[in-house]
Amino acid sequence: MEQLMRNFFLFLSKNKTLTKLAKKYGFKFGASRFVAGVDIDHAAKKIREINDNGYVVTIDHLGEFIDNEKEARENAEECIHAIVVIDEQNLDSQVSLKLTSMGLDVSEELVMENMRSILDAGKKHNVTVTIDMEDYVNHRRTLDIFMELKKDYENLGTVLQAYLYETEDDITELNEYDPYLRLVKGAYKESPEVAYPVKKDVDENYKKIIKKNLENGNYTAIATHDEAIIEYVKQLENELSLSRDQFEFQMLFGIRKDLQERLMKEGYKMRVYVPYGDDWFAYNMRRLAERPANVMFVLKGVFKK
Ligand code: FAD
């Protein structure tokens, strides 16, 4: 039953019509459970509050299914604006973005142009930018663009997903770029031809790639709410005599706040991923797929006055 619900929510997350309707008819429909606000002003207040409580942040201006140049350029402008606000308000935040929201489905030229403008702004304002990883169809293109940009920009990171068979090789391939890598389990529906279908295997591969990336000496963001994985990282900290400036934990806004607080109080760097914007539907459906029980939180949001 749970697997059926997961598949259902992932199916909804790919639905362009619902995404557009949700954008048009507002933020109210349960979005606020996982999304910080409609614009950067709302998000900036939230970041300040989160920073004041002892956490660092990465913000993500939500945008999916972008199929035209105009919207891709607007999204890039929004990211640059967010970078300026982060600097002006002295917020401790990075920026995360998706290449499809920068026009990956329009042309590679457009993505490169948008990314260079954003990374120039990041350089100027001392803000790190991380490229999220999307579906497998975009996986190779994302890594190629990352490697190309990394030649010119220090302030760039990306994400690898433990559910893909290829990820261990990607860790090896990216090593020469001294990458800033966020490692996650993976949030999309993928075929067993490219991704481990069984959770136990994803978890084992996750541990393997975390260890490999840390042994390579690359800064590693472990982005998970899974306590068993977090315990494993703590063991590695001893086993590999890691210093705490070699890795950090990351979790999503609104999820496992108790665990976020515990790690922060134990002295770990804890980064909260804070999405904002009106294009919230697909993001929220992926969160429901991860934990169908979240549907109650979302429904409460729908009926809240
Ligand atoms: P799971 O085994 O799924 O969950 C472990 C436990 O965490 C569960 O038992 C539950 O108690 C809790 N939990 C997990 N998810 C939820 C939820 N939605 N609501 C409530 N409780 C929950 N994926 C990508 O494919 N690309 C990305 O670029 C990407 N970026 C991410 C950035 C950050 C900071 C984080 C934290 C995740 C990101 N993800 C990304 C999502 C990731 O791939 C997983 O889908 C998500 O983190 C759930 O997996 P988990 O590691 O928490 O482990």
mmCIF file of C-alpha atoms and ligand atoms in Angstrom:
data_model
loop_
_atom_site.group_PDB
_atom_site.id
_atom_site.type_symbol
_atom_site.label_atom_id
_atom_site.label_comp_id
_atom_site.label_asym_id
_atom_site.label_seq_id
_atom_site.Cartn_x
_atom_site.Cartn_y
_atom_site.Cartn_z
ATOM 1 C CA MET A 1 0.000 0.000 0.000
ATOM 2 C CA GLU A 2 2.784 2.408 1.000
ATOM 3 C CA GLN A 3 4.638 1.647 -2.247
ATOM 4 C CA LEU A 4 1.438 2.374 -4.198
ATOM 5 C CA MET A 5 1.086 5.741 -2.473
ATOM 6 C CA ARG A 6 4.722 6.573 -3.128
ATOM 7 C CA ASN A 7 4.262 5.836 -6.818
ATOM 8 C CA PHE A 8 1.058 7.887 -6.847
ATOM 9 C CA PHE A 9 2.739 10.977 -5.348
ATOM 10 C CA LEU A 10 5.738 10.645 -7.666
ATOM 11 C CA PHE A 11 3.293 10.395 -10.577
ATOM 12 C CA LEU A 12 1.592 13.617 -9.391
ATOM 13 C CA SER A 13 4.980 15.331 -9.034
ATOM 14 C CA LYS A 14 5.513 14.876 -12.794
ATOM 15 C CA ASN A 15 2.111 16.337 -13.723
ATOM 16 C CA LYS A 16 2.588 19.670 -15.470
ATOM 17 C CA THR A 17 -1.081 20.666 -15.412
ATOM 18 C CA LEU A 18 -1.425 20.214 -11.653
ATOM 19 C CA THR A 19 1.864 22.027 -11.139
ATOM 20 C CA LYS A 20 0.604 25.009 -13.136
ATOM 21 C CA LEU A 21 -2.803 24.998 -11.421
ATOM 22 C CA ALA A 22 -1.187 24.888 -7.979
ATOM 23 C CA LYS A 23 1.017 27.829 -8.932
ATOM 24 C CA LYS A 24 -1.965 29.823 -10.180
ATOM 25 C CA TYR A 25 -4.336 29.066 -7.311
ATOM 26 C CA GLY A 26 -1.983 29.825 -4.556
ATOM 27 C CA PHE A 27 0.290 28.873 -1.820
ATOM 28 C CA LYS A 28 -2.391 27.949 0.654
ATOM 29 C CA PHE A 29 -2.916 24.360 -0.408
ATOM 30 C CA GLY A 30 -0.690 22.773 2.188
ATOM 31 C CA ALA A 31 2.505 24.252 0.796
ATOM 32 C CA SER A 32 3.702 25.919 3.970
ATOM 33 C CA ARG A 33 4.473 22.612 5.670
ATOM 34 C CA PHE A 34 7.639 22.275 3.559
ATOM 35 C CA VAL A 35 8.068 25.686 1.874
ATOM 36 C CA ALA A 36 9.287 28.867 3.607
ATOM 37 C CA GLY A 37 7.284 31.471 1.697
ATOM 38 C CA VAL A 38 6.367 32.844 -1.689
ATOM 39 C CA ASP A 39 9.286 35.210 -2.179
ATOM 40 C CA ILE A 40 12.800 36.026 -1.018
ATOM 41 C CA ASP A 41 11.560 38.553 1.565
ATOM 42 C CA HIS A 42 9.563 35.840 3.337
ATOM 43 C CA ALA A 43 12.421 33.390 2.917
ATOM 44 C CA ALA A 44 15.003 35.882 4.255
ATOM 45 C CA LYS A 45 13.027 36.288 7.501
ATOM 46 C CA LYS A 46 12.932 32.514 7.857
ATOM 47 C CA ILE A 47 16.665 32.204 7.183
ATOM 48 C CA ARG A 48 17.413 34.845 9.826
ATOM 49 C CA GLU A 49 15.328 32.909 12.358
ATOM 50 C CA ILE A 50 17.018 29.608 11.436
ATOM 51 C CA ASN A 51 20.512 31.189 11.567
ATOM 52 C CA ASP A 52 19.734 32.730 14.959
ATOM 53 C CA ASN A 53 18.859 29.256 16.234
ATOM 54 C CA GLY A 54 22.306 27.941 15.323
ATOM 55 C CA TYR A 55 21.847 26.424 11.850
ATOM 56 C CA VAL A 56 23.210 27.309 8.428
ATOM 57 C CA VAL A 57 20.932 27.288 5.389
ATOM 58 C CA THR A 58 20.720 26.651 1.680
ATOM 59 C CA ILE A 59 17.778 28.221 -0.152
ATOM 60 C CA ASP A 60 16.098 26.941 -3.253
ATOM 61 C CA HIS A 61 13.852 29.061 -5.447
ATOM 62 C CA LEU A 62 11.376 26.438 -6.624
ATOM 63 C CA GLY A 63 10.885 26.051 -10.355
ATOM 64 C CA GLU A 64 10.116 22.951 -12.399
ATOM 65 C CA PHE A 65 9.078 22.084 -15.968
ATOM 66 C CA ILE A 66 10.612 25.263 -17.373
ATOM 67 C CA ASP A 67 10.358 24.996 -21.140
ATOM 68 C CA ASN A 68 10.956 28.566 -22.318
ATOM 69 C CA GLU A 69 13.800 31.026 -22.295
ATOM 70 C CA LYS A 70 11.851 33.819 -20.590
ATOM 71 C CA GLU A 71 11.042 31.843 -17.456
ATOM 72 C CA ALA A 72 14.548 30.354 -17.296
ATOM 73 C CA ARG A 73 16.051 33.859 -17.382
ATOM 74 C CA GLU A 74 13.586 35.065 -14.739
ATOM 75 C CA ASN A 75 14.618 32.163 -12.504
ATOM 76 C CA ALA A 76 18.277 33.034 -12.958
ATOM 77 C CA GLU A 77 17.511 36.681 -12.074
ATOM 78 C CA GLU A 78 15.686 35.487 -8.957
ATOM 79 C CA CYS A 79 18.743 33.454 -7.879
ATOM 80 C CA ILE A 80 21.004 36.472 -8.369
ATOM 81 C CA HIS A 81 18.587 38.611 -6.366
ATOM 82 C CA ALA A 82 18.605 35.998 -3.583
ATOM 83 C CA ILE A 83 22.434 36.026 -3.548
ATOM 84 C CA VAL A 84 22.427 39.826 -3.168
ATOM 85 C CA VAL A 85 19.846 39.652 -0.340
ATOM 86 C CA ILE A 86 21.894 36.970 1.471
ATOM 87 C CA ASP A 87 24.939 39.240 1.380
ATOM 88 C CA GLU A 88 23.078 42.483 2.222
ATOM 89 C CA GLN A 89 21.324 40.927 5.205
ATOM 90 C CA ASN A 90 24.444 39.043 6.280
ATOM 91 C CA LEU A 91 22.636 35.702 6.216
ATOM 92 C CA ASP A 92 24.543 32.428 6.495
ATOM 93 C CA SER A 93 23.079 30.730 3.455
ATOM 94 C CA GLN A 94 24.046 29.027 0.239
ATOM 95 C CA VAL A 95 21.857 28.772 -2.859
ATOM 96 C CA SER A 96 20.631 25.493 -4.388
ATOM 97 C CA LEU A 97 19.092 25.296 -7.840
ATOM 98 C CA LYS A 98 17.912 22.869 -10.493
ATOM 99 C CA LEU A 99 19.372 23.049 -13.995
ATOM 100 C CA THR A 100 15.920 22.463 -15.527
ATOM 101 C CA SER A 101 14.780 25.679 -13.836
ATOM 102 C CA MET A 102 17.716 27.431 -15.565
ATOM 103 C CA GLY A 103 16.588 26.188 -18.987
ATOM 104 C CA LEU A 104 18.199 22.742 -19.383
ATOM 105 C CA ASP A 105 15.172 21.648 -21.434
ATOM 106 C CA VAL A 106 15.518 24.735 -23.660
ATOM 107 C CA SER A 107 19.217 24.743 -24.570
ATOM 108 C CA GLU A 108 22.569 24.019 -22.988
ATOM 109 C CA GLU A 109 23.809 27.429 -24.118
ATOM 110 C CA LEU A 110 21.079 29.122 -22.094
ATOM 111 C CA VAL A 111 21.877 27.074 -18.983
ATOM 112 C CA MET A 112 25.568 27.901 -19.221
ATOM 113 C CA GLU A 113 24.830 31.597 -19.663
ATOM 114 C CA ASN A 114 22.437 31.624 -16.693
ATOM 115 C CA MET A 115 24.800 29.598 -14.530
ATOM 116 C CA ARG A 116 27.771 31.828 -15.269
ATOM 117 C CA SER A 117 25.765 34.944 -14.310
ATOM 118 C CA ILE A 118 24.664 33.290 -11.055
ATOM 119 C CA LEU A 119 28.144 32.016 -10.228
ATOM 120 C CA ASP A 120 29.683 35.427 -10.949
ATOM 121 C CA ALA A 121 27.218 36.935 -8.477
ATOM 122 C CA GLY A 122 28.037 34.133 -6.020
ATOM 123 C CA LYS A 123 31.751 34.879 -6.369
ATOM 124 C CA LYS A 124 31.189 38.598 -5.831
ATOM 125 C CA HIS A 125 28.966 38.119 -2.785
ATOM 126 C CA ASN A 126 30.764 35.071 -1.397
ATOM 127 C CA VAL A 127 27.822 32.692 -1.734
ATOM 128 C CA THR A 128 28.218 29.007 -2.659
ATOM 129 C CA VAL A 129 25.844 27.556 -5.255
ATOM 130 C CA THR A 130 24.868 23.875 -5.377
ATOM 131 C CA ILE A 131 23.301 22.197 -8.393
ATOM 132 C CA ASP A 132 20.595 19.770 -7.211
ATOM 133 C CA MET A 133 20.399 16.415 -8.985
ATOM 134 C CA GLU A 134 17.156 15.668 -10.843
ATOM 135 C CA ASP A 135 15.863 12.592 -12.722
ATOM 136 C CA TYR A 136 18.235 10.133 -14.333
ATOM 137 C CA VAL A 137 17.558 11.610 -17.810
ATOM 138 C CA ASN A 138 19.349 14.756 -16.627
ATOM 139 C CA HIS A 139 22.062 13.031 -14.609
ATOM 140 C CA ARG A 140 24.904 12.905 -17.172
ATOM 141 C CA ARG A 141 24.201 16.401 -18.531
ATOM 142 C CA THR A 142 24.183 17.805 -14.995
ATOM 143 C CA LEU A 143 27.574 16.275 -14.172
ATOM 144 C CA ASP A 144 29.081 17.454 -17.470
ATOM 145 C CA ILE A 145 27.873 21.010 -16.855
ATOM 146 C CA PHE A 146 29.126 20.853 -13.266
ATOM 147 C CA MET A 147 32.619 19.756 -14.402
ATOM 148 C CA GLU A 148 32.747 22.422 -17.105
ATOM 149 C CA LEU A 149 31.756 25.205 -14.682
ATOM 150 C CA LYS A 150 33.939 23.910 -11.879
ATOM 151 C CA LYS A 151 37.013 24.787 -13.980
ATOM 152 C CA ASP A 152 36.143 28.477 -13.505
ATOM 153 C CA TYR A 153 34.198 28.577 -10.241
ATOM 154 C CA GLU A 154 35.335 27.443 -6.813
ATOM 155 C CA ASN A 155 31.974 28.343 -5.267
ATOM 156 C CA LEU A 156 30.109 25.452 -6.889
ATOM 157 C CA GLY A 157 28.842 22.130 -5.596
ATOM 158 C CA THR A 158 26.517 19.397 -6.784
ATOM 159 C CA VAL A 159 24.560 16.364 -5.604
ATOM 160 C CA LEU A 160 24.976 12.605 -6.100
ATOM 161 C CA GLN A 161 22.213 10.077 -5.465
ATOM 162 C CA ALA A 162 22.936 6.772 -3.685
ATOM 163 C CA TYR A 163 20.162 4.928 -5.529
ATOM 164 C CA LEU A 164 21.986 5.122 -8.891
ATOM 165 C CA TYR A 165 24.357 2.265 -9.772
ATOM 166 C CA GLU A 166 26.688 4.801 -11.430
ATOM 167 C CA THR A 167 27.228 6.982 -8.401
ATOM 168 C CA GLU A 168 30.279 5.168 -7.063
ATOM 169 C CA ASP A 169 32.008 5.751 -10.416
ATOM 170 C CA ASP A 170 30.843 9.389 -10.380
ATOM 171 C CA ILE A 171 32.612 9.884 -7.041
ATOM 172 C CA THR A 172 35.828 8.668 -8.677
ATOM 173 C CA GLU A 173 35.288 10.792 -11.798
ATOM 174 C CA LEU A 174 34.575 13.982 -9.832
ATOM 175 C CA ASN A 175 37.496 13.525 -7.442
ATOM 176 C CA GLU A 176 39.936 15.532 -9.555
ATOM 177 C CA TYR A 177 37.675 18.602 -9.212
ATOM 178 C CA ASP A 178 37.932 18.622 -5.372
ATOM 179 C CA PRO A 179 34.160 18.829 -5.383
ATOM 180 C CA TYR A 180 31.804 20.065 -2.714
ATOM 181 C CA LEU A 181 29.312 17.186 -2.811
ATOM 182 C CA ARG A 182 25.926 16.712 -1.211
ATOM 183 C CA LEU A 183 25.136 13.014 -0.975
ATOM 184 C CA VAL A 184 21.477 11.958 -0.856
ATOM 185 C CA LYS A 185 19.493 8.736 -1.290
ATOM 186 C CA GLY A 186 17.555 10.051 -4.324
ATOM 187 C CA ALA A 187 14.004 11.369 -4.636
ATOM 188 C CA TYR A 188 12.768 10.432 -8.125
ATOM 189 C CA LYS A 189 11.102 7.354 -9.572
ATOM 190 C CA GLU A 190 13.774 5.499 -11.523
ATOM 191 C CA SER A 191 13.870 2.210 -13.390
ATOM 192 C CA PRO A 192 15.676 -0.791 -11.857
ATOM 193 C CA GLU A 193 17.910 -0.632 -14.910
ATOM 194 C CA VAL A 194 19.613 2.449 -13.481
ATOM 195 C CA ALA A 195 18.778 2.491 -9.761
ATOM 196 C CA TYR A 196 18.659 0.040 -6.844
ATOM 197 C CA PRO A 197 14.981 -0.833 -6.393
ATOM 198 C CA VAL A 198 15.386 -2.067 -2.795
ATOM 199 C CA LYS A 199 15.869 0.404 0.086
ATOM 200 C CA LYS A 200 18.405 -1.841 1.877
ATOM 201 C CA ASP A 201 20.693 -1.706 -1.187
ATOM 202 C CA VAL A 202 20.287 2.069 -1.487
ATOM 203 C CA ASP A 203 21.291 2.431 2.172
ATOM 204 C CA GLU A 204 24.343 0.184 1.712
ATOM 205 C CA ASN A 205 25.451 2.125 -1.360
ATOM 206 C CA TYR A 206 24.851 5.387 0.523
ATOM 207 C CA LYS A 207 27.283 4.286 3.248
ATOM 208 C CA LYS A 208 29.789 3.203 0.626
ATOM 209 C CA ILE A 209 29.782 6.523 -1.254
ATOM 210 C CA ILE A 210 29.900 8.608 1.938
ATOM 211 C CA LYS A 211 33.002 6.708 3.058
ATOM 212 C CA LYS A 212 34.623 6.902 -0.366
ATOM 213 C CA ASN A 213 34.070 10.648 -0.721
ATOM 214 C CA LEU A 214 35.389 11.330 2.774
ATOM 215 C CA GLU A 215 38.437 9.117 2.168
ATOM 216 C CA ASN A 216 39.053 11.099 -1.022
ATOM 217 C CA GLY A 217 39.339 14.136 1.243
ATOM 218 C CA ASN A 218 36.409 15.988 -0.339
ATOM 219 C CA TYR A 219 33.999 18.090 1.689
ATOM 220 C CA THR A 220 30.873 15.988 2.159
ATOM 221 C CA ALA A 221 27.350 17.109 2.978
ATOM 222 C CA ILE A 222 25.341 14.138 4.220
ATOM 223 C CA ALA A 223 21.748 15.078 3.449
ATOM 224 C CA THR A 224 19.451 12.608 5.171
ATOM 225 C CA HIS A 225 16.894 12.187 7.953
ATOM 226 C CA ASP A 226 17.928 8.565 8.445
ATOM 227 C CA GLU A 227 19.305 8.113 11.965
ATOM 228 C CA ALA A 228 21.104 4.868 11.073
ATOM 229 C CA ILE A 229 23.072 6.683 8.364
ATOM 230 C CA ILE A 230 23.814 9.564 10.725
ATOM 231 C CA GLU A 231 25.125 7.079 13.319
ATOM 232 C CA TYR A 232 27.299 5.539 10.610
ATOM 233 C CA VAL A 233 28.786 8.964 9.813
ATOM 234 C CA LYS A 234 29.551 9.473 13.502
ATOM 235 C CA GLN A 235 31.412 6.118 13.498
ATOM 236 C CA LEU A 236 33.346 7.213 10.415
ATOM 237 C CA GLU A 237 34.245 10.431 12.175
ATOM 238 C CA ASN A 238 36.201 8.329 14.702
ATOM 239 C CA GLU A 239 37.429 5.667 12.309
ATOM 240 C CA LEU A 240 38.845 8.179 9.796
ATOM 241 C CA SER A 241 39.759 10.795 12.460
ATOM 242 C CA LEU A 242 37.708 13.364 10.589
ATOM 243 C CA SER A 243 37.645 16.954 11.662
ATOM 244 C CA ARG A 244 34.236 18.576 11.786
ATOM 245 C CA ASP A 245 35.116 21.052 9.062
ATOM 246 C CA GLN A 246 35.304 18.174 6.532
ATOM 247 C CA PHE A 247 31.615 17.353 6.561
ATOM 248 C CA GLU A 248 28.170 18.596 7.539
ATOM 249 C CA PHE A 249 24.671 17.252 7.896
ATOM 250 C CA GLN A 250 21.767 18.629 5.885
ATOM 251 C CA MET A 251 18.005 18.182 6.276
ATOM 252 C CA LEU A 252 14.913 19.593 4.639
ATOM 253 C CA PHE A 253 12.966 22.497 6.130
ATOM 254 C CA GLY A 254 10.075 21.200 8.236
ATOM 255 C CA ILE A 255 11.369 17.632 8.562
ATOM 256 C CA ARG A 256 12.828 16.023 11.720
ATOM 257 C CA LYS A 257 13.436 19.316 13.543
ATOM 258 C CA ASP A 258 14.178 17.295 16.700
ATOM 259 C CA LEU A 259 17.044 15.506 14.980
ATOM 260 C CA GLN A 260 18.310 18.755 13.448
ATOM 261 C CA GLU A 261 18.432 20.304 16.915
ATOM 262 C CA ARG A 262 20.161 17.308 18.479
ATOM 263 C CA LEU A 263 22.962 17.310 15.892
ATOM 264 C CA MET A 264 23.405 21.075 16.098
ATOM 265 C CA LYS A 265 23.670 20.838 19.915
ATOM 266 C CA GLU A 266 26.219 18.036 19.562
ATOM 267 C CA GLY A 267 28.376 20.546 17.704
ATOM 268 C CA TYR A 268 27.872 19.369 14.119
ATOM 269 C CA LYS A 269 27.357 21.807 11.287
ATOM 270 C CA MET A 270 23.666 21.424 10.424
ATOM 271 C CA ARG A 271 22.355 22.956 7.213
ATOM 272 C CA VAL A 272 18.620 23.358 6.562
ATOM 273 C CA TYR A 273 17.413 23.264 2.943
ATOM 274 C CA VAL A 274 14.782 26.007 2.670
ATOM 275 C CA PRO A 275 12.659 26.108 -0.497
ATOM 276 C CA TYR A 276 10.598 29.170 -1.386
ATOM 277 C CA GLY A 277 8.467 30.367 -4.281
ATOM 278 C CA ASP A 278 5.055 29.672 -5.740
ATOM 279 C CA ASP A 279 6.110 26.645 -7.802
ATOM 280 C CA TRP A 280 5.788 24.323 -4.818
ATOM 281 C CA PHE A 281 3.591 21.459 -6.067
ATOM 282 C CA ALA A 282 6.144 18.961 -7.445
ATOM 283 C CA TYR A 283 8.501 19.564 -4.516
ATOM 284 C CA ASN A 284 5.735 18.837 -2.024
ATOM 285 C CA MET A 285 4.591 15.711 -3.880
ATOM 286 C CA ARG A 286 8.141 14.317 -3.654
ATOM 287 C CA ARG A 287 8.085 14.955 0.119
ATOM 288 C CA LEU A 288 4.769 13.085 0.353
ATOM 289 C CA ALA A 289 6.242 10.204 -1.639
ATOM 290 C CA GLU A 290 9.107 9.948 0.854
ATOM 291 C CA ARG A 291 6.643 9.663 3.688
ATOM 292 C CA PRO A 292 2.990 9.233 2.745
ATOM 293 C CA ALA A 293 2.060 9.875 6.419
ATOM 294 C CA ASN A 294 2.896 13.536 5.679
ATOM 295 C CA VAL A 295 -0.395 13.768 3.846
ATOM 296 C CA MET A 296 -2.068 14.621 7.175
ATOM 297 C CA PHE A 297 0.203 17.642 7.663
ATOM 298 C CA VAL A 298 -0.581 18.822 4.175
ATOM 299 C CA LEU A 299 -4.321 18.328 4.575
ATOM 300 C CA LYS A 300 -4.214 20.346 7.811
ATOM 301 C CA GLY A 301 -2.590 23.108 5.766
ATOM 302 C CA VAL A 302 -5.336 22.921 3.139
ATOM 303 C CA PHE A 303 -8.130 23.416 5.617
ATOM 304 C CA LYS A 304 -6.327 25.942 7.841
ATOM 305 C CA LYS A 305 -7.956 29.379 7.744
HETATM 306 P P1 FAD B 1 14.622 7.747 4.240
HETATM 307 O O1 FAD B 1 15.080 6.343 4.457
HETATM 308 O O2 FAD B 1 13.686 8.039 3.126
HETATM 309 O O3 FAD B 1 13.985 8.304 5.552
HETATM 310 C C1 FAD B 1 14.573 8.109 6.835
HETATM 311 C C2 FAD B 1 13.608 8.641 7.876
HETATM 312 O O4 FAD B 1 13.528 10.054 7.730
HETATM 313 C C3 FAD B 1 12.162 8.163 7.703
HETATM 314 O O5 FAD B 1 11.908 7.008 8.414
HETATM 315 C C4 FAD B 1 11.366 9.350 8.203
HETATM 316 O O6 FAD B 1 11.248 9.253 9.608
HETATM 317 C C5 FAD B 1 12.214 10.531 7.870
HETATM 318 N N1 FAD B 1 11.781 11.174 6.616
HETATM 319 C C6 FAD B 1 12.320 11.050 5.390
HETATM 320 N N2 FAD B 1 11.688 11.817 4.490
HETATM 321 C C7 FAD B 1 10.705 12.431 5.164
HETATM 322 C C8 FAD B 1 9.698 13.341 4.801
HETATM 323 N N3 FAD B 1 9.541 13.781 3.549
HETATM 324 N N4 FAD B 1 8.860 13.774 5.779
HETATM 325 C C9 FAD B 1 8.989 13.343 7.050
HETATM 326 N N5 FAD B 1 9.917 12.481 7.447
HETATM 327 C C10 FAD B 1 10.769 12.023 6.533
HETATM 328 N N6 FAD B 1 17.075 14.218 -3.735
HETATM 329 C C11 FAD B 1 17.455 14.267 -5.029
HETATM 330 O O7 FAD B 1 17.138 13.354 -5.793
HETATM 331 N N7 FAD B 1 18.177 15.330 -5.496
HETATM 332 C C12 FAD B 1 18.585 16.352 -4.697
HETATM 333 O O8 FAD B 1 19.250 17.274 -5.166
HETATM 334 C C13 FAD B 1 18.214 16.321 -3.325
HETATM 335 N N8 FAD B 1 18.574 17.301 -2.456
HETATM 336 C C14 FAD B 1 18.312 17.146 -1.124
HETATM 337 C C15 FAD B 1 18.798 18.080 -0.210
HETATM 338 C C16 FAD B 1 18.632 17.879 1.155
HETATM 339 C C17 FAD B 1 19.185 18.870 2.115
HETATM 340 C C18 FAD B 1 17.950 16.706 1.619
HETATM 341 C C19 FAD B 1 17.804 16.434 3.090
HETATM 342 C C20 FAD B 1 17.433 15.813 0.723
HETATM 343 C C21 FAD B 1 17.586 16.021 -0.647
HETATM 344 N N9 FAD B 1 17.062 15.113 -1.557
HETATM 345 C C22 FAD B 1 17.434 15.204 -2.880
HETATM 346 C C23 FAD B 1 16.045 14.111 -1.136
HETATM 347 C C24 FAD B 1 16.663 12.754 -0.814
HETATM 348 O O9 FAD B 1 17.112 12.142 -1.987
HETATM 349 C C25 FAD B 1 15.635 11.833 -0.137
HETATM 350 O O10 FAD B 1 14.543 11.642 -0.992
HETATM 351 C C26 FAD B 1 15.096 12.376 1.176
HETATM 352 O O11 FAD B 1 16.104 12.971 1.914
HETATM 353 C C27 FAD B 1 14.495 11.213 2.018
HETATM 354 O O12 FAD B 1 15.460 10.241 2.268
HETATM 355 P P2 FAD B 1 16.244 10.085 3.659
HETATM 356 O O13 FAD B 1 17.716 10.089 3.341
HETATM 357 O O14 FAD B 1 15.828 11.107 4.618
HETATM 358 O O15 FAD B 1 15.958 8.605 4.116
#
